[in-house]
Amino acid sequence: MTTELLLPPRRYGLDDYLAQGGYRVLGAVVADPDLGQAVLARTTLSGLGGAHFSFARKFTAVLDQLAPRAVLCNAAEDEPGSGKDRALLSINPHVVIEGTLIAAAALGATDVVFYVSATSTTELKSLTAALAESGIDLLLPDVEVRVVTAPDRYVAGEASAAINVVDGGEGKPTGQPPYPSERGIGGRPTLVANAETLANLARIIRAAQRGADPVWTRLATVTGDVVAPGVYEIRPDVDTFTTLIARAGGLSGYGELKAVQPGGPSSSFITADAADIAVCDADIRSAGSQPGCLAVRVVATSTCVVEICEEITDFFARQQCGQCPPCRMKTQTYHRTVQQVASGKGSWELLDKLTHVEEFVVDMPRKCSLIDMPTPPVDSARSLFPADFAAHIEHGHCAANLTATPAAH
Ligand SMILES: Cc1cc2nc3c(=O)[nH]c(=O)nc-3n(C[C@H](O)[C@H](O)[C@H](O)COP(=O)(O)O)c2cc1C
Ligand code: SF4
């Protein structure tokens, strides 16, 4: 069976997409929404925006609510190190459009929003051009399709913040419940799904029509100490982190592989000896990390994890939106502490105090999960790479092996 790729080797316009059988599934679901409902209500796909919630459960939750309904395709993608949604919009915009409209047709939704970062100018142009040439207004005349730009702020990608922007707000999380499936855009039950999640829907239904399971692929964005950072389409049942790093040109800089952070800045590090695990959710979880949006950071021995933790905690401290006092306190304390350690002014006792911060905020109300995000990277870095922390604490500088020979490519 051939693997249907999400990212073709060059940009697909409408003619290319149609030549691959594009928009046939949408036509079938418009003609028979029950077909879409039957397949999407039992797909094993989990959301690829980071939280990995079951798509089928979310789809069914929206379907169970009264019409009118809405669909929001989330391509805000402000997570550092992630570029997969932008790659989809610029290279294969029609696969995202078709998937989003399949969900809309199956749900009988009357509102569709493509939510894209205002900073993604190339991708916005590509999406707008694809929408204009798609002819969807003829296929779905009763559906209002809009492109709404997301503010350049990490939390604006969170589901309730996205709905808030679409409804004219400033783009801060409003808290859940009510869940978007109950009360979303304009008060309508809304399916909020990531752009890559939705890009899978056409091939899922095509496979079901053949009586088969789709051959899954996923988009991994590789950054860090590699020769060719970028977005790579992988087979989770075949590719390992070792093969993924090889596809990204191998290690750059100096030294050997030290660690991988598989799921973006909020995920735990795994050590080099775990690099032969498959790039799949189950193996990543078994190795003690989280798959997130598969923004894979590769770390060579020449790089200090304390410095990476400083960068990560700085990001979360700056990006927390200030609505929830415990989040403000926790993210800023994490950053101050790691910064002190990195600058040679920290201590083990100071690091230990982070546990108390954690215990202090654990039951306090918060409107989104950003508050939890600094913990896995810092905890895992400390327990897996104590020598890096010891060097900063005891000797005031990095332990990273800056004098090692260049990595063999
Ligand atoms: C701080 C924060 C930022 C987020 N940013 C994004 C984003 O840019 N894109 C995205 O798809 N999901 C983002 N999410 C997750 C969304 O809340 C939501 O779970 C997701 O869009 C649902 O799609 P999925 O089920 O297909 O993953 C973010 C969540 C949080 C807490
Ligand atoms: S948890 Fe943090 S980022 Fe999320 S809404 Fe509250 S203050 Fe903002």
Short mmCIF file of C-alpha atoms and ligand atoms in Angstrom, two decimals:
data_model
loop_
_atom_site.label_atom_id
_atom_site.label_comp_id
_atom_site.label_asym_id
_atom_site.label_seq_id
_atom_site.Cartn_x
_atom_site.Cartn_y
_atom_site.Cartn_z
CA MET A 1 0.00 0.00 0.00
CA THR A 2 1.38 3.43 -0.90
CA THR A 3 1.81 6.01 1.83
CA GLU A 4 -0.25 9.14 1.29
CA LEU A 5 2.00 12.01 2.30
CA LEU A 6 0.77 15.27 3.79
CA LEU A 7 3.73 17.24 2.48
CA PRO A 8 4.47 16.83 -1.23
CA PRO A 9 7.97 17.66 -2.52
CA ARG A 10 6.76 20.98 -3.98
CA ARG A 11 3.76 23.27 -3.46
CA TYR A 12 0.50 21.76 -4.63
CA GLY A 13 -1.97 24.17 -6.22
CA LEU A 14 -5.53 23.13 -6.99
CA ASP A 15 -4.70 21.21 -10.19
CA ASP A 16 -1.98 19.17 -8.47
CA TYR A 17 -4.26 18.47 -5.55
CA LEU A 18 -7.18 17.42 -7.76
CA ALA A 19 -4.85 15.17 -9.77
CA GLN A 20 -4.11 13.27 -6.53
CA GLY A 21 -7.82 12.69 -5.93
CA GLY A 22 -8.19 15.81 -3.80
CA TYR A 23 -11.65 17.06 -2.79
CA ARG A 24 -13.33 13.77 -3.74
CA VAL A 25 -13.79 12.83 -0.09
CA LEU A 26 -15.24 16.26 0.65
CA GLY A 27 -17.70 15.79 -2.23
CA ALA A 28 -18.70 12.40 -0.82
CA VAL A 29 -19.21 13.77 2.72
CA VAL A 30 -21.22 16.77 1.45
CA ALA A 31 -23.45 14.30 -0.41
CA ASP A 32 -23.64 11.95 2.56
CA PRO A 33 -22.69 13.49 5.94
CA ASP A 34 -23.41 10.13 7.61
CA LEU A 35 -20.33 8.72 5.86
CA GLY A 36 -18.12 11.37 7.51
CA GLN A 37 -19.84 10.97 10.86
CA ALA A 38 -19.47 7.20 10.89
CA VAL A 39 -15.73 7.30 10.17
CA LEU A 40 -14.78 10.36 12.23
CA ALA A 41 -16.71 9.20 15.29
CA ARG A 42 -14.49 6.12 15.53
CA THR A 43 -11.10 7.21 14.22
CA THR A 44 -8.13 6.52 16.49
CA LEU A 45 -6.55 9.85 15.53
CA SER A 46 -5.51 11.98 18.47
CA GLY A 47 -5.12 15.75 18.23
CA LEU A 48 -1.72 16.89 16.97
CA GLY A 49 -1.75 20.43 18.41
CA GLY A 50 -0.08 19.21 21.58
CA ALA A 51 -2.61 17.73 23.99
CA HIS A 52 -3.36 14.49 22.05
CA PHE A 53 -7.03 14.44 22.96
CA SER A 54 -9.10 11.89 21.01
CA PHE A 55 -10.40 13.49 17.80
CA ALA A 56 -13.38 11.10 17.74
CA ARG A 57 -14.47 12.11 21.24
CA LYS A 58 -14.21 15.80 20.44
CA PHE A 59 -16.05 15.37 17.14
CA THR A 60 -18.84 13.40 18.83
CA ALA A 61 -19.12 15.97 21.62
CA VAL A 62 -19.81 18.71 19.03
CA LEU A 63 -22.20 16.49 17.07
CA ASP A 64 -24.17 15.81 20.26
CA GLN A 65 -24.87 19.54 20.66
CA LEU A 66 -27.62 21.36 18.83
CA ALA A 67 -26.86 23.18 15.55
CA PRO A 68 -25.71 25.72 14.46
CA ARG A 69 -22.14 24.44 14.89
CA ALA A 70 -18.71 25.74 13.92
CA VAL A 71 -15.21 24.47 13.10
CA LEU A 72 -11.97 26.26 13.92
CA CYS A 73 -8.79 25.10 12.20
CA ASN A 74 -6.00 26.07 14.59
CA ALA A 75 -2.82 27.05 12.74
CA ALA A 76 -1.65 29.72 15.19
CA GLU A 77 1.58 27.78 15.85
CA ASP A 78 3.55 30.12 18.08
CA GLU A 79 5.28 27.25 19.87
CA PRO A 80 9.05 27.72 19.59
CA GLY A 81 10.58 25.07 17.36
CA SER A 82 7.34 24.08 15.62
CA GLY A 83 6.87 24.74 11.90
CA LYS A 84 4.63 21.89 10.74
CA ASP A 85 1.38 23.86 10.41
CA ARG A 86 3.13 26.64 8.51
CA ALA A 87 4.71 24.00 6.24
CA LEU A 88 1.27 22.52 5.54
CA LEU A 89 -0.29 25.88 4.75
CA SER A 90 2.51 26.91 2.43
CA ILE A 91 3.11 23.57 0.65
CA ASN A 92 -0.22 21.76 0.74
CA PRO A 93 -2.95 24.23 1.74
CA HIS A 94 -5.72 22.23 0.05
CA VAL A 95 -5.20 19.21 2.31
CA VAL A 96 -5.88 21.46 5.32
CA ILE A 97 -8.85 23.12 3.62
CA GLU A 98 -10.37 19.80 2.56
CA GLY A 99 -9.95 18.28 6.03
CA THR A 100 -11.48 21.31 7.73
CA LEU A 101 -14.45 21.30 5.36
CA ILE A 102 -14.91 17.54 5.75
CA ALA A 103 -15.30 18.12 9.50
CA ALA A 104 -17.70 20.99 8.79
CA ALA A 105 -19.79 18.98 6.33
CA ALA A 106 -19.97 15.98 8.66
CA LEU A 107 -21.04 18.22 11.55
CA GLY A 108 -23.43 20.32 9.47
CA ALA A 109 -21.41 23.37 10.62
CA THR A 110 -22.30 26.76 9.20
CA ASP A 111 -19.16 28.63 10.33
CA VAL A 112 -15.58 27.74 9.48
CA VAL A 113 -12.57 29.71 10.66
CA PHE A 114 -8.96 29.25 9.66
CA TYR A 115 -6.96 30.73 12.54
CA VAL A 116 -3.44 31.65 11.46
CA SER A 117 -0.72 33.68 13.14
CA ALA A 118 -0.61 37.28 11.88
CA THR A 119 3.16 36.83 11.52
CA SER A 120 2.75 33.94 9.02
CA THR A 121 2.45 36.21 5.99
CA THR A 122 3.59 33.67 3.38
CA GLU A 123 1.26 31.02 4.77
CA LEU A 124 -1.67 33.43 4.90
CA LYS A 125 -1.08 34.29 1.25
CA SER A 126 -0.90 30.61 0.31
CA LEU A 127 -4.08 29.77 2.24
CA THR A 128 -6.02 32.73 0.86
CA ALA A 129 -5.01 31.89 -2.71
CA ALA A 130 -5.99 28.24 -2.20
CA LEU A 131 -9.37 29.20 -0.72
CA ALA A 132 -10.04 31.51 -3.65
CA GLU A 133 -9.30 28.84 -6.26
CA SER A 134 -11.01 25.98 -4.42
CA GLY A 135 -14.61 26.75 -5.44
CA ILE A 136 -15.86 25.73 -1.99
CA ASP A 137 -18.48 28.46 -2.03
CA LEU A 138 -20.21 26.43 -4.76
CA LEU A 139 -19.85 23.12 -2.93
CA LEU A 140 -20.84 24.50 0.48
CA PRO A 141 -22.92 27.63 -0.27
CA ASP A 142 -24.41 27.79 3.24
CA VAL A 143 -21.07 27.75 5.06
CA GLU A 144 -19.34 31.00 5.96
CA VAL A 145 -15.57 30.53 5.65
CA ARG A 146 -13.23 33.10 7.23
CA VAL A 147 -9.52 33.53 7.82
CA VAL A 148 -8.84 35.17 11.18
CA THR A 149 -5.35 36.23 12.21
CA ALA A 150 -4.00 35.27 15.61
CA PRO A 151 -2.06 37.81 17.69
CA ASP A 152 1.67 37.13 17.92
CA ARG A 153 1.45 35.56 21.38
CA TYR A 154 1.83 31.94 22.47
CA VAL A 155 -1.34 31.75 24.59
CA ALA A 156 -3.43 33.05 21.66
CA GLY A 157 -3.18 29.51 20.21
CA GLU A 158 -4.96 27.95 23.18
CA ALA A 159 -8.48 26.86 22.18
CA SER A 160 -10.52 29.25 24.35
CA ALA A 161 -8.17 32.15 23.52
CA ALA A 162 -8.59 31.40 19.81
CA ILE A 163 -12.37 31.53 20.14
CA ASN A 164 -12.00 34.75 22.10
CA VAL A 165 -10.02 36.31 19.21
CA VAL A 166 -12.55 35.17 16.62
CA ASP A 167 -15.32 36.72 18.72
CA GLY A 168 -13.45 40.04 18.89
CA GLY A 169 -11.52 39.60 22.16
CA GLU A 170 -7.84 40.14 22.86
CA GLY A 171 -6.84 36.46 22.73
CA LYS A 172 -6.32 35.34 26.30
CA PRO A 173 -7.57 31.98 27.56
CA THR A 174 -11.03 32.23 29.08
CA GLY A 175 -10.88 28.87 30.84
CA GLN A 176 -12.66 25.58 30.26
CA PRO A 177 -15.43 24.58 30.97
CA PRO A 178 -17.47 25.58 29.10
CA TYR A 179 -15.61 23.54 26.48
CA PRO A 180 -15.55 24.81 22.90
CA SER A 181 -17.64 21.76 22.00
CA GLU A 182 -20.39 23.25 24.20
CA ARG A 183 -19.93 26.97 23.66
CA GLY A 184 -17.47 28.25 21.09
CA ILE A 185 -17.51 30.78 18.27
CA GLY A 186 -20.52 33.09 18.71
CA GLY A 187 -21.78 30.70 21.42
CA ARG A 188 -21.97 27.82 18.92
CA PRO A 189 -20.70 24.32 19.65
CA THR A 190 -17.27 24.40 17.99
CA LEU A 191 -14.77 21.79 16.93
CA VAL A 192 -11.33 23.29 17.57
CA ALA A 193 -8.69 21.14 15.92
CA ASN A 194 -5.09 21.63 14.90
CA ALA A 195 -4.28 22.12 11.19
CA GLU A 196 -2.26 18.87 10.99
CA THR A 197 -5.06 16.96 12.74
CA LEU A 198 -7.56 18.19 10.15
CA ALA A 199 -5.14 17.49 7.28
CA ASN A 200 -5.48 13.80 8.17
CA LEU A 201 -9.26 13.58 7.68
CA ALA A 202 -9.39 13.04 3.91
CA ARG A 203 -6.95 10.11 4.01
CA ILE A 204 -8.70 8.59 7.04
CA ILE A 205 -12.00 8.52 5.16
CA ARG A 206 -10.32 7.35 1.94
CA ALA A 207 -8.77 4.45 3.85
CA ALA A 208 -12.12 3.61 5.47
CA GLN A 209 -13.73 3.53 2.02
CA ARG A 210 -11.13 0.90 1.08
CA GLY A 211 -11.84 -0.98 4.30
CA ALA A 212 -8.33 -0.33 5.62
CA ASP A 213 -6.48 1.71 8.22
CA PRO A 214 -4.54 4.68 6.90
CA VAL A 215 -0.78 4.49 6.83
CA TRP A 216 -0.06 7.16 9.43
CA THR A 217 2.58 9.77 8.89
CA ARG A 218 3.36 12.72 11.16
CA LEU A 219 5.17 15.98 10.74
CA ALA A 220 8.20 16.44 12.97
CA THR A 221 9.93 19.81 13.17
CA VAL A 222 13.60 19.25 13.94
CA THR A 223 15.66 22.05 15.50
CA GLY A 224 18.76 22.35 17.65
CA ASP A 225 22.13 20.78 16.90
CA VAL A 226 21.42 19.36 13.43
CA VAL A 227 22.81 20.28 10.04
CA ALA A 228 19.44 20.73 8.34
CA PRO A 229 16.70 21.87 10.72
CA GLY A 230 13.25 21.67 9.17
CA VAL A 231 9.95 19.85 8.93
CA TYR A 232 10.19 16.12 8.14
CA GLU A 233 7.31 13.77 7.43
CA ILE A 234 7.92 10.59 9.35
CA ARG A 235 6.34 7.14 9.75
CA PRO A 236 5.81 6.66 13.50
CA ASP A 237 5.89 2.89 13.01
CA VAL A 238 9.23 3.00 11.16
CA ASP A 239 11.29 6.08 12.06
CA THR A 240 13.39 6.37 15.19
CA PHE A 241 14.96 9.54 16.58
CA THR A 242 18.27 8.25 15.22
CA THR A 243 16.88 8.02 11.67
CA LEU A 244 15.12 11.37 12.05
CA ILE A 245 18.38 13.06 13.07
CA ALA A 246 20.09 11.42 10.10
CA ARG A 247 17.38 12.82 7.79
CA ALA A 248 18.07 16.23 9.28
CA GLY A 249 21.68 15.91 8.10
CA GLY A 250 23.10 14.51 11.33
CA LEU A 251 24.54 16.40 14.27
CA SER A 252 26.02 19.83 13.83
CA GLY A 253 28.46 21.49 16.16
CA TYR A 254 30.72 19.41 18.33
CA GLY A 255 30.48 16.16 20.17
CA GLU A 256 27.97 13.33 20.22
CA LEU A 257 24.25 13.19 20.73
CA LYS A 258 23.43 14.12 24.30
CA ALA A 259 19.65 14.43 24.47
CA VAL A 260 16.43 14.87 22.56
CA GLN A 261 13.45 16.95 23.64
CA PRO A 262 10.72 15.30 21.54
CA GLY A 263 7.60 17.38 22.08
CA GLY A 264 8.48 21.06 22.19
CA PRO A 265 9.73 23.25 25.04
CA SER A 266 7.27 21.86 27.60
CA SER A 267 8.38 18.25 27.14
CA SER A 268 10.90 16.22 29.15
CA PHE A 269 14.35 15.50 27.76
CA ILE A 270 15.31 11.94 26.94
CA THR A 271 18.92 10.78 26.86
CA ALA A 272 20.94 9.74 23.82
CA ASP A 273 20.70 6.05 24.68
CA ALA A 274 16.92 6.30 24.14
CA ALA A 275 17.34 7.72 20.62
CA ASP A 276 16.57 4.38 19.00
CA ILE A 277 12.96 4.42 20.13
CA ALA A 278 10.30 4.98 17.48
CA VAL A 279 9.02 8.51 16.93
CA CYS A 280 5.58 7.44 18.15
CA ASP A 281 3.47 8.61 21.06
CA ALA A 282 3.64 5.32 22.98
CA ASP A 283 7.43 5.01 22.81
CA ILE A 284 7.97 8.67 23.66
CA ARG A 285 5.75 8.28 26.71
CA SER A 286 7.47 5.04 27.73
CA ALA A 287 10.79 6.88 27.57
CA GLY A 288 9.40 9.39 30.10
CA SER A 289 8.59 12.30 27.80
CA GLN A 290 5.58 13.74 25.97
CA PRO A 291 5.02 13.84 22.19
CA GLY A 292 3.36 17.31 22.16
CA CYS A 293 3.38 18.77 18.66
CA LEU A 294 6.55 16.82 17.76
CA ALA A 295 8.81 19.87 17.78
CA VAL A 296 11.98 17.82 18.27
CA ARG A 297 14.99 19.60 19.72
CA VAL A 298 18.28 17.79 19.24
CA VAL A 299 21.00 18.46 21.80
CA ALA A 300 24.69 17.64 21.25
CA THR A 301 27.21 17.23 24.04
CA SER A 302 28.56 20.68 23.18
CA THR A 303 25.30 22.23 24.38
CA CYS A 304 24.50 22.88 28.02
CA VAL A 305 21.00 21.89 29.15
CA VAL A 306 21.04 24.56 31.87
CA GLU A 307 21.25 27.17 29.12
CA ILE A 308 18.39 25.51 27.25
CA CYS A 309 16.34 25.53 30.46
CA GLU A 310 17.08 29.21 30.91
CA GLU A 311 15.78 29.91 27.40
CA ILE A 312 12.66 27.77 27.97
CA THR A 313 11.76 29.24 31.36
CA ASP A 314 12.33 32.74 29.99
CA PHE A 315 9.87 31.95 27.20
CA PHE A 316 7.13 30.74 29.56
CA ALA A 317 7.69 33.62 32.02
CA ARG A 318 7.34 36.12 29.17
CA GLN A 319 4.42 34.38 27.49
CA GLN A 320 2.19 33.78 30.53
CA CYS A 321 -0.63 36.26 30.10
CA GLY A 322 -0.87 37.53 33.67
CA GLN A 323 -4.48 36.51 34.33
CA CYS A 324 -3.75 33.86 36.96
CA PRO A 325 -1.52 34.87 39.93
CA PRO A 326 -0.15 31.32 40.52
CA CYS A 327 0.97 31.06 36.88
CA ARG A 328 2.69 34.43 37.02
CA MET A 329 4.40 33.48 40.28
CA LYS A 330 5.44 30.00 39.18
CA THR A 331 6.74 30.85 35.72
CA GLN A 332 8.70 33.84 37.02
CA THR A 333 10.16 31.88 39.93
CA TYR A 334 11.23 29.09 37.58
CA HIS A 335 12.93 31.58 35.29
CA ARG A 336 14.63 33.54 38.09
CA THR A 337 15.91 30.34 39.68
CA VAL A 338 17.28 28.82 36.49
CA GLN A 339 18.78 32.17 35.49
CA GLN A 340 20.60 32.38 38.83
CA VAL A 341 21.93 28.86 38.41
CA ALA A 342 23.00 29.57 34.83
CA SER A 343 24.86 32.70 35.89
CA GLY A 344 26.80 30.80 38.55
CA LYS A 345 24.90 32.37 41.46
CA GLY A 346 22.54 29.47 42.17
CA SER A 347 22.60 26.53 44.56
CA TRP A 348 21.07 23.07 44.93
CA GLU A 349 18.90 24.45 47.75
CA LEU A 350 17.52 27.12 45.45
CA LEU A 351 16.66 24.49 42.83
CA ASP A 352 15.01 22.34 45.51
CA LYS A 353 12.68 25.24 46.30
CA LEU A 354 11.01 24.73 42.92
CA THR A 355 9.35 21.66 44.43
CA HIS A 356 7.72 23.91 47.05
CA VAL A 357 6.52 26.28 44.33
CA GLU A 358 4.98 23.30 42.57
CA GLU A 359 3.20 22.15 45.74
CA PHE A 360 2.03 25.69 46.47
CA VAL A 361 0.29 26.22 43.12
CA VAL A 362 -0.96 22.70 42.50
CA ASP A 363 -4.58 23.26 43.52
CA MET A 364 -4.84 26.91 42.58
CA PRO A 365 -7.21 27.96 39.78
CA ARG A 366 -5.74 28.59 36.34
CA LYS A 367 -7.28 29.21 32.93
CA CYS A 368 -4.92 27.11 30.82
CA SER A 369 -2.12 24.58 31.08
CA LEU A 370 0.79 26.97 30.45
CA ILE A 371 1.35 27.01 34.20
CA ASP A 372 2.41 23.33 34.03
CA MET A 373 4.79 23.76 31.11
CA PRO A 374 8.14 24.72 32.69
CA THR A 375 8.15 21.66 34.99
CA PRO A 376 8.92 18.67 32.70
CA PRO A 377 11.94 20.24 30.93
CA VAL A 378 13.54 21.55 34.14
CA ASP A 379 12.84 18.42 36.22
CA SER A 380 14.10 16.07 33.52
CA ALA A 381 17.18 18.19 32.77
CA ARG A 382 18.12 18.22 36.42
CA SER A 383 17.68 14.50 36.94
CA LEU A 384 19.23 13.36 33.64
CA PHE A 385 22.10 15.87 33.43
CA PRO A 386 23.17 16.69 37.00
CA ALA A 387 26.73 17.38 35.80
CA ASP A 388 25.55 20.39 33.79
CA PHE A 389 23.86 21.85 36.87
CA ALA A 390 26.84 20.97 39.09
CA ALA A 391 29.22 22.80 36.77
CA HIS A 392 27.18 26.00 37.00
CA ILE A 393 26.51 25.69 40.73
CA GLU A 394 29.93 24.52 41.87
CA HIS A 395 32.24 26.07 39.25
CA GLY A 396 30.14 28.93 37.87
CA HIS A 397 30.29 27.89 34.21
CA CYS A 398 29.08 25.38 31.60
CA ALA A 399 30.20 21.76 31.63
CA ALA A 400 29.48 21.34 27.94
CA ASN A 401 32.33 19.80 26.06
CA LEU A 402 33.17 22.76 23.83
CA THR A 403 36.56 21.40 22.88
CA ALA A 404 35.40 18.05 21.52
CA THR A 405 36.02 17.16 17.89
CA PRO A 406 33.30 18.00 15.33
CA ALA A 407 30.54 15.39 15.05
CA ALA A 408 30.84 12.94 12.17
CA HIS A 409 28.01 13.52 9.71
C1 LIG B 1 -0.60 28.03 25.83
C2 LIG B 1 -1.17 27.13 24.77
C3 LIG B 1 -0.92 27.40 23.43
C4 LIG B 1 -1.46 26.59 22.43
N1 LIG B 1 -1.16 26.86 21.12
C5 LIG B 1 -1.69 26.06 20.15
C6 LIG B 1 -1.42 26.33 18.77
O1 LIG B 1 -0.72 27.28 18.42
N2 LIG B 1 -1.95 25.48 17.84
C7 LIG B 1 -2.75 24.41 18.21
O2 LIG B 1 -3.24 23.68 17.34
N3 LIG B 1 -3.01 24.15 19.50
C8 LIG B 1 -2.52 24.95 20.46
N4 LIG B 1 -2.82 24.69 21.77
C9 LIG B 1 -3.74 23.56 22.06
C10 LIG B 1 -5.19 24.02 21.89
O3 LIG B 1 -5.66 24.51 23.13
C11 LIG B 1 -6.10 22.87 21.46
O4 LIG B 1 -5.93 21.81 22.36
C12 LIG B 1 -5.81 22.38 20.05
O5 LIG B 1 -5.89 23.42 19.09
C13 LIG B 1 -6.82 21.31 19.70
O6 LIG B 1 -6.45 20.70 18.49
P1 LIG B 1 -6.04 19.16 18.43
O7 LIG B 1 -7.00 18.40 19.31
O8 LIG B 1 -6.18 18.84 17.00
O9 LIG B 1 -4.64 19.06 18.94
C14 LIG B 1 -2.28 25.48 22.79
C15 LIG B 1 -2.54 25.21 24.14
C16 LIG B 1 -1.98 26.03 25.13
C17 LIG B 1 -2.27 25.71 26.56
S1 SF4 B 2 -2.49 29.79 33.29
FE1 SF4 B 2 -0.99 31.42 32.79
S2 SF4 B 2 -1.00 31.64 30.58
FE2 SF4 B 2 -2.82 30.45 31.16
S3 SF4 B 2 -4.44 31.99 31.33
FE3 SF4 B 2 -3.54 31.80 33.36
S4 SF4 B 2 -1.91 33.34 33.45
FE4 SF4 B 2 -2.49 33.10 31.32
#
